[in-house]
Coordinates of C-alpha atoms in Angstrom, one line a residue:
M18 CA -46.8 -27.1 23.9
R19 CA -43.7 -26.2 21.8
I20 CA -41.1 -29.0 22.2
P21 CA -37.6 -27.4 23.6
A22 CA -35.0 -27.5 21.2
K23 CA -32.1 -29.7 21.1
R24 CA -30.1 -27.3 19.5
A25 CA -29.3 -23.9 19.4
I26 CA -26.6 -22.0 17.3
V27 CA -25.3 -18.7 19.3
I28 CA -23.7 -15.8 17.2
G29 CA -21.2 -13.2 18.3
M30 CA -19.7 -10.4 17.0
D31 CA -17.1 -8.1 18.5
G32 CA -17.6 -4.5 19.3
A33 CA -21.7 -4.5 18.1
S34 CA -23.9 -2.9 20.4
M35 CA -27.3 -4.0 20.2
E36 CA -28.1 -0.5 19.6
L37 CA -26.5 -0.3 16.9
V38 CA -27.3 -3.9 15.5
R39 CA -31.0 -3.1 15.7
N40 CA -31.0 -0.3 13.8
M41 CA -28.8 -1.5 11.2
A42 CA -31.5 -4.3 11.0
A43 CA -34.2 -2.1 11.2
E44 CA -33.1 0.1 8.1
G45 CA -32.2 -3.4 6.2
H46 CA -28.7 -3.5 6.0
M47 CA -28.1 -6.2 7.9
P48 CA -31.6 -8.4 6.4
N49 CA -29.6 -12.0 7.4
L50 CA -29.4 -10.8 10.9
A51 CA -32.7 -9.4 11.5
A52 CA -34.5 -13.1 9.7
L53 CA -32.6 -14.7 12.9
M54 CA -33.7 -12.3 15.3
K55 CA -37.2 -12.7 14.2
Q56 CA -36.8 -16.5 14.0
G57 CA -34.6 -16.8 17.0
G58 CA -34.1 -15.2 20.4
W59 CA -31.8 -12.4 21.1
R60 CA -31.3 -9.7 24.3
P61 CA -28.9 -7.1 24.9
M62 CA -25.9 -7.9 27.6
I63 CA -24.2 -6.2 30.1
G64 CA -20.4 -5.4 29.4
V65 CA -17.9 -6.4 31.5
F66 CA -14.8 -4.2 32.7
P67 CA -12.5 -3.7 31.4
T68 CA -14.1 -3.3 28.2
L69 CA -12.0 -5.1 26.2
T70 CA -11.8 -8.2 23.7
P71 CA -10.1 -10.9 26.2
P72 CA -12.4 -10.2 29.5
G73 CA -15.5 -9.5 27.6
W74 CA -15.5 -13.1 25.3
T75 CA -14.0 -15.2 28.2
A76 CA -17.0 -14.0 30.4
L77 CA -19.6 -15.0 27.9
S78 CA -17.8 -18.0 27.4
T79 CA -17.7 -18.8 30.9
G80 CA -20.4 -16.9 32.8
S81 CA -17.9 -15.4 35.2
W82 CA -17.2 -11.9 35.7
P83 CA -13.4 -10.9 35.0
G84 CA -12.5 -11.0 38.5
T85 CA -13.1 -14.8 38.1
H86 CA -11.7 -16.2 35.0
R87 CA -8.9 -13.4 35.7
V88 CA -8.6 -12.9 31.8
M89 CA -8.1 -9.3 32.0
D90 CA -6.8 -7.6 29.0
F91 CA -5.1 -8.0 26.0
N92 CA -1.7 -7.6 27.9
I93 CA -1.7 -9.3 31.2
H94 CA 0.8 -8.3 34.0
K95 CA 2.1 -11.1 36.2
P96 CA 2.4 -10.5 39.7
G97 CA 6.7 -9.7 40.6
K98 CA 7.3 -9.4 36.7
R99 CA 8.7 -6.6 35.7
L100 CA 6.0 -3.9 34.3
D101 CA 6.8 -4.6 30.6
Q102 CA 6.7 -8.3 31.2
T103 CA 3.5 -9.1 29.7
E104 CA 1.8 -11.9 28.4
W105 CA -0.9 -11.9 25.6
G106 CA -4.3 -12.5 26.9
I107 CA -5.5 -14.6 23.8
N108 CA -5.1 -17.7 25.3
T109 CA -7.5 -20.0 27.0
R110 CA -5.2 -21.6 29.2
L111 CA -5.2 -18.2 31.4
S112 CA -8.7 -19.0 32.1
Q113 CA -9.6 -19.8 35.8
S114 CA -13.0 -20.8 34.5
E115 CA -14.6 -23.6 32.7
Y116 CA -15.8 -23.0 29.7
M117 CA -19.3 -23.4 28.5
W118 CA -18.4 -26.0 25.5
N119 CA -16.4 -28.1 28.5
T120 CA -19.6 -28.2 30.2
F121 CA -21.6 -29.3 27.1
E122 CA -19.3 -31.7 26.7
R123 CA -19.6 -32.9 30.3
A124 CA -23.5 -33.1 29.4
G125 CA -23.2 -35.6 26.5
K126 CA -23.2 -32.6 24.0
M127 CA -21.0 -31.8 21.0
P128 CA -20.4 -28.0 20.6
I129 CA -19.3 -26.9 17.2
L130 CA -16.8 -23.3 17.5
V131 CA -16.2 -21.4 14.1
K132 CA -14.2 -18.9 14.6
W133 CA -15.3 -18.1 18.2
E134 CA -13.3 -15.2 19.6
M135 CA -11.0 -16.2 22.7
S136 CA -11.2 -20.2 22.3
W137 CA -7.8 -21.3 21.3
P138 CA -5.8 -23.1 21.9
P139 CA -9.1 -25.5 22.1
T140 CA -9.8 -26.7 25.1
V141 CA -12.9 -29.0 23.1
K142 CA -12.1 -32.6 23.7
K143 CA -15.2 -34.3 21.6
G144 CA -16.5 -31.5 19.9
I145 CA -15.2 -29.6 16.7
Q146 CA -13.3 -26.3 16.0
V147 CA -12.4 -24.2 13.2
E148 CA -10.0 -21.6 14.3
G149 CA -10.8 -19.1 17.0
T150 CA -7.8 -16.6 18.1
G151 CA -9.3 -13.4 17.9
P152 CA -8.4 -10.2 16.7
G153 CA -4.8 -8.9 15.6
V154 CA -2.0 -10.8 15.7
S155 CA -2.8 -13.9 17.6
N156 CA -2.7 -15.9 14.4
H157 CA -1.1 -18.9 15.6
H158 CA -1.5 -20.4 12.1
Q159 CA -0.9 -17.7 9.5
I160 CA 1.9 -18.1 7.0
A161 CA 2.2 -14.4 6.6
G162 CA 0.8 -11.8 7.2
Y163 CA -0.3 -8.9 4.4
H164 CA 2.5 -7.7 2.4
L165 CA 2.2 -4.3 0.7
F166 CA 4.7 -3.8 -2.1
V167 CA 5.4 -0.4 -3.0
A168 CA 7.6 2.5 -5.1
G169 CA 7.8 5.8 -6.6
K170 CA 5.6 8.2 -5.2
W171 CA 3.5 6.2 -3.1
A172 CA 2.6 7.4 0.5
P173 CA 0.8 6.4 3.2
R174 CA -3.2 7.3 3.2
R175 CA -4.3 10.8 5.5
L176 CA -5.8 9.6 8.3
V177 CA -8.2 12.5 9.7
A178 CA -9.2 10.8 13.0
Q179 CA -7.3 10.8 15.7
R180 CA -5.7 7.4 16.6
D181 CA -5.9 5.6 20.1
P182 CA -3.2 3.0 20.8
E183 CA -5.0 1.0 23.1
T184 CA -7.4 -0.2 20.2
L185 CA -5.2 -0.5 17.6
D186 CA -3.9 -3.8 16.1
P187 CA -0.1 -4.1 16.4
S188 CA 0.0 -5.3 13.3
A189 CA -1.1 -2.5 11.5
L190 CA 0.5 -0.1 12.5
Q191 CA 1.6 2.2 10.1
T192 CA 5.6 2.6 10.1
V193 CA 8.2 2.2 7.8
R194 CA 8.1 -1.7 8.8
E195 CA 4.5 -2.2 7.4
F196 CA 5.0 -1.5 3.8
D197 CA 7.4 -3.3 1.8
P198 CA 9.2 -0.9 -0.4
V199 CA 10.6 -2.1 -3.6
E200 CA 12.5 -0.8 -6.9
L201 CA 11.1 -1.1 -10.7
V202 CA 14.3 -1.2 -12.7
E203 CA 14.4 -1.6 -16.7
A204 CA 14.0 -5.6 -17.0
R205 CA 17.3 -7.8 -17.5
G206 CA 17.8 -11.4 -17.7
W207 CA 14.5 -12.3 -18.7
R208 CA 12.8 -14.9 -21.2
N209 CA 10.0 -14.0 -22.9
L210 CA 8.8 -10.9 -22.0
P211 CA 5.3 -9.5 -22.8
K212 CA 4.8 -7.3 -25.7
S213 CA 5.4 -3.8 -24.6
N214 CA 4.8 0.2 -26.1
K215 CA 7.3 1.2 -23.3
P216 CA 10.7 -0.6 -22.1
V217 CA 9.5 -3.4 -19.8
Q218 CA 10.4 -2.8 -16.1
E219 CA 10.7 -5.5 -13.5
V220 CA 10.2 -5.8 -9.5
E221 CA 11.2 -8.6 -7.0
L222 CA 8.8 -8.8 -5.1
T223 CA 9.5 -11.5 -1.6
I224 CA 7.3 -12.5 0.7
R225 CA 8.3 -13.4 4.0
P226 CA 6.8 -16.3 5.9
L227 CA 6.0 -15.1 9.4
A228 CA 5.8 -11.3 8.9
R229 CA 3.7 -9.3 10.6
G230 CA 2.4 -11.4 13.2
R231 CA 3.1 -11.7 16.8
G232 CA 6.5 -13.0 17.6
D233 CA 5.5 -15.4 20.6
M234 CA 2.1 -16.4 18.7
N235 CA 4.0 -17.4 15.2
R236 CA 3.5 -21.1 14.4
G237 CA 7.6 -21.3 14.1
K238 CA 10.8 -19.6 14.5
K239 CA 12.3 -18.9 10.9
G240 CA 10.6 -18.6 7.6
T241 CA 12.3 -18.8 4.2
P242 CA 12.0 -15.6 1.9
K243 CA 10.0 -16.7 -1.1
P244 CA 11.0 -14.5 -4.3
Y245 CA 8.3 -13.8 -6.9
Y246 CA 8.9 -11.8 -10.0
G247 CA 6.9 -8.7 -11.6
L248 CA 6.9 -7.4 -15.1
V249 CA 5.8 -3.6 -15.7
Y250 CA 4.8 -3.1 -19.1
A251 CA 2.7 -1.4 -21.2
K252 CA 0.1 -2.7 -23.4
G253 CA -1.7 0.7 -23.7
S254 CA 0.0 4.5 -24.3
G255 CA 1.1 4.0 -20.6
Y256 CA 2.2 1.5 -18.3
D257 CA -0.9 -0.2 -17.0
R258 CA -0.4 -3.4 -16.2
V259 CA 2.2 -6.1 -14.2
R260 CA 2.4 -9.9 -14.9
I261 CA 3.6 -12.0 -11.2
C262 CA 6.1 -15.0 -12.2
K263 CA 7.4 -18.0 -10.3
S264 CA 11.0 -16.9 -11.7
R265 CA 12.4 -14.7 -14.8
N266 CA 10.7 -16.3 -17.5
G267 CA 7.6 -14.7 -19.0
T268 CA 5.6 -17.6 -19.6
L269 CA 6.1 -19.0 -16.5
M270 CA 3.4 -16.3 -14.7
L271 CA 1.2 -16.7 -12.0
T272 CA -1.4 -13.8 -12.9
D273 CA -1.4 -10.9 -14.8
L274 CA -3.2 -7.8 -14.0
G275 CA -4.5 -4.0 -14.9
V276 CA -5.2 -1.7 -12.1
G277 CA -7.9 -2.3 -10.1
E278 CA -7.9 -6.1 -10.8
W279 CA -7.4 -8.8 -8.4
S280 CA -5.8 -12.1 -9.1
D281 CA -7.4 -15.6 -8.1
W282 CA -6.2 -17.4 -5.7
W283 CA -3.0 -19.9 -6.2
L284 CA -1.9 -22.4 -3.6
D285 CA 1.7 -22.2 -3.1
G286 CA 4.5 -24.0 -1.2
F287 CA 6.7 -22.3 2.0
E288 CA 9.0 -22.8 4.1
I289 CA 9.1 -22.3 8.0
D290 CA 11.5 -23.5 10.4
G291 CA 12.6 -26.4 7.8
K292 CA 9.7 -27.7 7.1
R293 CA 7.4 -27.2 4.0
G294 CA 4.0 -26.2 3.9
R295 CA 1.4 -25.1 1.6
G296 CA -1.1 -21.6 1.9
Y297 CA -3.4 -19.5 -0.2
V298 CA -1.8 -16.6 -2.4
R299 CA -3.6 -14.0 -4.0
T300 CA -3.0 -10.2 -4.9
K301 CA -4.3 -7.1 -6.2
L302 CA -2.6 -4.2 -8.3
I303 CA -4.2 -1.3 -6.6
T304 CA -1.7 1.8 -8.4
L305 CA 0.3 2.0 -11.3
T306 CA 0.8 5.4 -13.0
K307 CA 1.4 5.6 -16.9
S308 CA 5.0 6.7 -16.0
A309 CA 5.5 4.3 -13.4
D310 CA 6.4 6.3 -11.3
A311 CA 3.9 5.0 -8.2
F312 CA 3.5 1.6 -8.1
E313 CA 1.3 -0.6 -5.0
L314 CA 0.7 -4.4 -5.1
F315 CA -0.9 -6.1 -2.3
F316 CA -1.0 -9.4 -1.1
P317 CA -3.7 -10.3 1.9
Q318 CA -2.7 -12.7 4.2
I319 CA -1.6 -15.9 3.4
W320 CA -3.5 -18.8 5.2
P321 CA -2.6 -22.2 5.0
N322 CA -4.9 -25.2 4.0
S323 CA -4.3 -27.2 6.9
G324 CA -3.5 -27.0 10.5
Y325 CA -6.3 -24.6 12.1
T326 CA -9.1 -26.7 12.9
K327 CA -9.5 -29.5 15.6
P328 CA -9.4 -32.7 14.5
L329 CA -7.1 -31.7 11.7
S330 CA -9.6 -33.5 9.2
V331 CA -12.3 -31.0 9.3
A332 CA -10.1 -28.5 7.7
K333 CA -9.3 -30.7 4.8
E334 CA -13.4 -30.8 4.5
I335 CA -13.3 -27.1 4.3
D336 CA -10.9 -26.7 1.9
E337 CA -12.6 -29.6 -0.4
N338 CA -16.2 -28.5 -0.1
V339 CA -16.0 -24.7 1.0
G340 CA -12.8 -23.2 -0.5
N341 CA -9.6 -21.4 0.7
F342 CA -9.8 -19.6 4.2
L343 CA -9.5 -16.2 5.4
Q344 CA -8.8 -15.5 9.1
N345 CA -7.9 -11.8 9.4
P346 CA -9.1 -9.3 6.5
M347 CA -6.6 -6.4 6.6
R348 CA -8.1 -3.2 8.1
D349 CA -8.3 0.0 6.6
A350 CA -8.4 2.0 10.0
L351 CA -5.0 3.0 9.5
G352 CA -5.4 4.1 5.7
L353 CA -3.0 1.4 4.7
I354 CA -5.3 0.7 1.6
D355 CA -7.6 1.9 0.0
D356 CA -11.4 1.5 1.1
D357 CA -12.1 -0.7 -1.8
T358 CA -9.7 -2.9 -1.5
Y359 CA -11.0 -3.5 2.1
F360 CA -14.3 -3.9 1.6
E361 CA -13.5 -6.3 -1.3
L362 CA -11.3 -8.5 1.3
L363 CA -14.2 -8.5 3.6
E364 CA -16.7 -9.3 0.7
F365 CA -14.4 -12.4 0.8
H366 CA -14.6 -13.3 4.1
H367 CA -18.0 -12.8 4.5
Q368 CA -18.9 -15.0 1.3
R369 CA -16.9 -18.4 3.3

């Protein structure tokens, strides 16, 4: 007779129907998950109504139907309030039912939650938790959302599918506010310009802390803009590189990129509400034409090196032993960035 297991690992994937998972595993596209299914246990689950992330994950985490736990939607209307006054549903304080990890704690067990959706703010008392807000703009900890600096003939990518506003991340809606127009001009007042076969152009790249997060979920009220300085130059016959610098000194560079190249991550300082914090930055030169009449430089989400775990010391261990954390890889569901860039971000996310 086999001894009952004393530990269990539960894996949840938002929006992954069992039919899709089984087919992908059987066809060899998900070998790791196929191995887990073979070694462990799995079963289809009955969905809840409404079929949305907040009621579904809260039901999974509490064993209660939405009518019992009362987390009914992303935006929850409170009786007696105006219809346009809602509360963001990704919030454990709204649940009227006990979470299973708190039940485990009462039974003397040690729960560990790693990016378990709908589990923030933490309710664990003795357990360990790594992030856990959920999809979209519930980014309590991020220093800044993505920045997409564009100039010249750049244009948003066409979408061929119909957009359903009920299913979209509000932070990714493709309007003028969701990309960052900049201007390339002749470089002036610089020291130590790189050698170039064409006149060197400069571009100012301003990172806005707290940008592209839900206002009532941000980590602060006011972020201090942080400028980087770019040099667009021609190593070949046309413009083909950008150098990102801390100041207008070409030797104080953070990275130097050709088209399609990513920088390494660097840890930088930012200010929010007068307090200094540090976050990881990375960038990719997606587009640069030989005449520099089209320019596209992408910065993914800037995530801090601390503050997103309970206890706080866990973030330090992750930073030292695993590396930097990326909570929300940019979606290309709206065509904001190209597919290659999107999947490169996902690959980094998976490796973590």
